[in-house]
Short mmCIF file of C-alpha atoms in Angstrom, two decimals:
data_model
loop_
_atom_site.label_atom_id
_atom_site.label_comp_id
_atom_site.label_asym_id
_atom_site.label_seq_id
_atom_site.Cartn_x
_atom_site.Cartn_y
_atom_site.Cartn_z
CA UNK A 816 0.68 -155.82 50.57
CA UNK A 817 4.07 -155.53 48.89
CA UNK A 818 6.48 -157.42 51.16
CA UNK A 819 10.12 -157.50 50.09
CA UNK A 820 10.77 -161.23 50.20
CA UNK A 821 12.22 -163.84 47.81
CA UNK A 822 9.76 -164.37 44.87
CA UNK A 823 8.91 -168.06 45.45
CA UNK A 824 8.00 -167.30 49.08
CA UNK A 825 6.05 -164.23 47.98
CA UNK A 826 3.94 -166.50 45.80
CA UNK A 827 3.19 -169.22 48.38
CA UNK A 828 2.58 -166.67 51.17
CA UNK A 829 0.61 -164.08 49.18
CA UNK A 830 -2.69 -164.90 50.92
CA UNK A 831 -1.03 -164.58 54.33
CA UNK A 832 0.29 -161.11 53.50
CA UNK A 833 -3.27 -159.92 52.77
CA UNK A 834 -4.77 -161.05 56.08
CA UNK A 835 -5.79 -158.39 58.64
CA UNK A 836 -3.41 -159.69 61.33
CA UNK A 837 -0.44 -159.21 58.98
CA UNK A 838 -1.39 -155.58 58.30
CA UNK A 839 -1.58 -154.99 62.07
CA UNK A 840 1.76 -156.75 62.55
CA UNK A 841 3.38 -154.63 59.82
CA UNK A 842 2.09 -151.42 61.38
CA UNK A 843 3.41 -152.48 64.78
CA UNK A 844 6.84 -153.46 63.44
CA UNK A 845 7.22 -150.24 61.40
CA UNK A 846 6.40 -148.15 64.46
CA UNK A 847 8.87 -150.13 66.59
CA UNK A 848 11.69 -149.54 64.10
CA UNK A 849 10.90 -145.82 64.09
CA UNK A 850 10.78 -145.46 67.89
CA UNK A 851 13.00 -148.22 69.38
CA UNK A 852 16.22 -150.11 68.71
CA UNK A 853 15.06 -153.30 66.99
CA UNK A 854 16.95 -156.39 65.84
CA UNK A 855 17.67 -157.60 63.24
CA UNK A 856 18.12 -154.70 60.80
CA UNK A 857 14.98 -154.16 58.72
CA UNK A 858 16.62 -155.50 55.55
CA UNK A 859 17.41 -158.78 57.36
CA UNK A 860 13.93 -159.60 58.73
CA UNK A 861 13.23 -162.11 55.93
CA UNK A 862 16.83 -163.27 55.50
CA UNK A 863 15.91 -166.92 56.24
CA UNK A 864 13.53 -166.86 53.26
CA UNK A 865 15.72 -164.81 50.93
CA UNK A 866 18.68 -167.18 51.32
CA UNK A 867 16.55 -170.34 51.08
CA UNK A 868 13.90 -170.17 48.33
CA UNK A 869 10.77 -172.27 48.84
CA UNK A 870 11.66 -174.81 46.16
CA UNK A 871 15.03 -175.53 47.83
CA UNK A 872 13.76 -176.17 51.38
CA UNK A 873 14.69 -179.64 52.63
CA UNK A 874 15.43 -178.98 56.32
CA UNK A 875 13.63 -176.68 58.78
CA UNK A 876 15.13 -175.59 62.10
CA UNK A 877 12.81 -173.59 64.36
CA UNK A 878 14.08 -171.06 66.89
CA UNK A 879 12.08 -168.79 69.17
CA UNK A 880 13.31 -165.19 69.26
CA UNK A 881 16.08 -163.31 67.46
CA UNK A 882 19.16 -162.52 69.54
CA UNK A 883 18.55 -159.20 71.31
CA UNK A 884 22.18 -158.04 71.74
CA UNK A 885 23.87 -155.59 69.32
CA UNK A 886 25.35 -157.06 66.15
CA UNK A 887 24.05 -160.61 66.71
CA UNK A 888 20.72 -161.21 64.93
CA UNK A 889 20.69 -161.20 61.14
CA UNK A 890 17.49 -163.05 60.31
CA UNK A 891 18.58 -166.69 60.70
CA UNK A 892 17.80 -168.58 63.90
CA UNK A 893 20.86 -169.45 66.03
CA UNK A 894 23.17 -167.69 63.54
CA UNK A 895 25.50 -164.72 64.05
CA UNK A 896 27.58 -162.86 61.49
CA UNK A 897 31.26 -163.59 60.99
CA UNK A 898 33.42 -162.15 63.74
CA UNK A 899 30.67 -162.24 66.37
CA UNK A 900 31.32 -164.43 69.43
CA UNK A 901 29.26 -167.64 69.37
CA UNK A 902 26.25 -167.47 71.70
CA UNK A 903 26.09 -170.51 74.03
CA UNK A 904 23.37 -172.40 72.08
CA UNK A 905 25.27 -172.04 68.81
CA UNK A 906 28.45 -173.23 70.49
CA UNK A 907 26.57 -176.34 71.63
CA UNK A 908 25.15 -176.92 68.13
CA UNK A 909 28.67 -176.92 66.69
CA UNK A 910 29.82 -179.20 69.52
CA UNK A 911 27.12 -181.75 68.65
CA UNK A 912 27.98 -181.57 64.93
CA UNK A 913 31.58 -182.26 65.86
CA UNK A 914 30.55 -185.21 68.07
CA UNK A 915 28.07 -186.53 65.49
CA UNK A 916 29.94 -186.09 62.22
CA UNK A 917 33.52 -185.26 63.21
CA UNK A 918 33.29 -181.86 61.52
CA UNK A 919 35.60 -179.32 63.15
CA UNK A 920 33.98 -176.34 64.89
CA UNK A 921 34.00 -173.50 62.32
CA UNK A 922 35.58 -170.10 62.87
CA UNK A 923 32.38 -168.29 61.84
CA UNK A 924 28.91 -168.57 63.39
CA UNK A 925 27.25 -167.37 60.18
CA UNK A 926 24.83 -170.13 59.11
CA UNK A 927 24.06 -168.54 55.74
CA UNK A 928 25.93 -171.45 54.15
CA UNK A 929 23.30 -173.82 55.62
CA UNK A 930 20.44 -171.65 54.33
CA UNK A 931 21.97 -171.66 50.85
CA UNK A 932 21.90 -175.49 50.95
CA UNK A 933 18.16 -175.62 51.68
CA UNK A 934 18.01 -175.25 55.47
CA UNK A 935 15.22 -172.86 56.52
CA UNK A 936 16.45 -171.25 59.75
CA UNK A 937 13.31 -169.63 61.05
CA UNK A 938 12.52 -167.99 64.36
CA UNK A 939 8.91 -168.03 65.60
CA UNK A 940 9.19 -164.26 66.09
CA UNK A 941 11.18 -162.39 63.46
CA UNK A 942 11.93 -159.15 65.34
CA UNK A 943 12.79 -158.10 68.92
CA UNK A 944 13.58 -154.96 70.92
CA UNK A 945 17.20 -154.53 72.01
CA UNK A 946 17.90 -156.25 75.33
CA UNK A 947 14.24 -157.30 75.72
CA UNK A 948 13.79 -161.00 74.95
CA UNK A 949 10.26 -161.86 73.89
CA UNK A 950 9.26 -158.22 73.41
CA UNK A 951 7.66 -158.87 69.99
CA UNK A 952 5.86 -162.06 70.93
CA UNK A 953 2.08 -162.26 70.51
CA UNK A 954 1.99 -159.47 67.92
CA UNK A 955 1.30 -161.72 64.92
CA UNK A 956 4.68 -163.17 64.02
CA UNK A 957 3.79 -166.57 65.50
CA UNK A 958 0.66 -166.75 63.33
CA UNK A 959 2.78 -165.99 60.29
CA UNK A 960 5.49 -168.54 61.07
CA UNK A 961 2.87 -171.19 61.90
CA UNK A 962 1.49 -170.60 58.40
CA UNK A 963 5.00 -170.96 56.92
CA UNK A 964 5.50 -174.33 58.66
CA UNK A 965 2.06 -175.53 57.57
CA UNK A 966 2.66 -174.53 53.93
CA UNK A 967 6.04 -176.30 53.87
CA UNK A 968 4.41 -179.40 55.37
CA UNK A 969 1.49 -179.39 52.93
CA UNK A 970 3.21 -178.40 49.69
CA UNK A 971 6.52 -180.23 50.00
CA UNK A 972 7.69 -183.79 50.66
CA UNK A 973 10.71 -185.29 52.42
CA UNK A 974 11.57 -182.32 54.62
CA UNK A 975 13.47 -182.87 57.88
CA UNK A 976 12.15 -180.76 60.75
CA UNK A 977 14.53 -180.31 63.70
CA UNK A 978 12.52 -179.33 66.76
CA UNK A 979 14.67 -178.44 69.75
CA UNK A 980 12.86 -177.69 72.98
CA UNK A 981 9.19 -177.62 73.96
CA UNK A 982 8.46 -174.37 72.15
CA UNK A 983 9.63 -175.62 68.75
CA UNK A 984 7.90 -178.96 69.31
CA UNK A 985 4.60 -177.20 69.95
CA UNK A 986 4.98 -175.22 66.72
CA UNK A 987 5.70 -178.48 64.90
CA UNK A 988 2.34 -180.02 65.72
CA UNK A 989 0.96 -178.99 62.30
CA UNK A 990 3.60 -181.05 60.42
CA UNK A 991 2.42 -184.10 58.47
CA UNK A 992 4.47 -186.92 59.97
CA UNK A 993 3.55 -189.34 57.18
CA UNK A 994 5.76 -187.61 54.59
CA UNK A 995 8.34 -185.69 56.63
CA UNK A 996 11.02 -186.51 59.20
CA UNK A 997 10.49 -184.97 62.63
CA UNK A 998 13.47 -185.02 64.99
CA UNK A 999 12.92 -183.79 68.54
CA UNK A 1000 15.22 -183.17 71.49
CA UNK A 1001 15.79 -180.69 74.29
CA UNK A 1002 17.07 -177.22 73.36
CA UNK A 1003 20.82 -176.68 72.79
CA UNK A 1004 20.98 -173.98 75.50
CA UNK A 1005 23.43 -174.59 78.36
CA UNK A 1006 20.45 -175.16 80.68
CA UNK A 1007 19.33 -178.29 78.83
CA UNK A 1008 21.94 -179.41 76.26
CA UNK A 1009 23.43 -182.08 78.51
CA UNK A 1010 19.96 -183.59 79.04
CA UNK A 1011 19.63 -184.89 75.50
CA UNK A 1012 20.80 -182.40 72.91
CA UNK A 1013 24.32 -183.76 73.04
CA UNK A 1014 24.15 -187.18 71.44
CA UNK A 1015 20.87 -186.61 69.57
CA UNK A 1016 22.66 -187.23 66.22
CA UNK A 1017 20.15 -184.99 64.45
CA UNK A 1018 22.66 -183.90 61.83
CA UNK A 1019 23.66 -187.39 60.70
CA UNK A 1020 20.02 -188.57 60.91
CA UNK A 1021 18.94 -185.66 58.72
CA UNK A 1022 21.55 -186.49 56.09
CA UNK A 1023 20.60 -190.19 56.14
CA UNK A 1024 16.96 -189.21 55.57
CA UNK A 1025 17.83 -186.82 52.74
CA UNK A 1026 20.02 -189.42 51.06
CA UNK A 1027 17.27 -192.04 51.35
CA UNK A 1028 14.84 -189.53 49.83
CA UNK A 1029 17.12 -188.96 46.84
CA UNK A 1030 18.14 -185.46 47.94
CA UNK A 1031 21.61 -184.00 48.40
CA UNK A 1032 22.87 -184.02 51.98
CA UNK A 1033 23.74 -180.89 53.95
CA UNK A 1034 27.38 -179.98 54.48
CA UNK A 1035 27.03 -178.99 58.15
#
């Protein structure tokens, strides 16, 4: 199947794209775009991969669902385009970065600049119906993103995985802990952030790990 995705990812995921579940998923997603309002835009579905080629991946952040409000989702977990109001979880992420590293809260919530530094910002489910959280769960996306995480774990070394909340932690069970850094905490949502997301120091810990591994740090 000819999936429009960055070439290095196309190579490592080529077997996944030929599996029956992925054909069923593609048929479902195409039909949804034709009949419903779906986020993100079709061209942005694989944005996380297109901005962060496989050979550059050094950090993985796992979200759950794309934002389901107009103009928010653009293919990177937690990220919104410039000019869009920060959703609460993103606001809390920036607050922790400020607490952890003293970096001022940015004016833009677009995390493309992280992706371009080797941060894979992947949601478990890559599409969603407008105003219907979770509407594209259990259609095959989770199988695909599990495969992505497994391939990164198996084929790369010294990757920092940031797993926020029980859902991300469950998806992270396939990661080889002997050669990667796994950082876990509660989710940055307002419901849980004060119970351990604030003060988790994941951003400084990630950079310390990357530096120790001989890799360039991330400018958060």
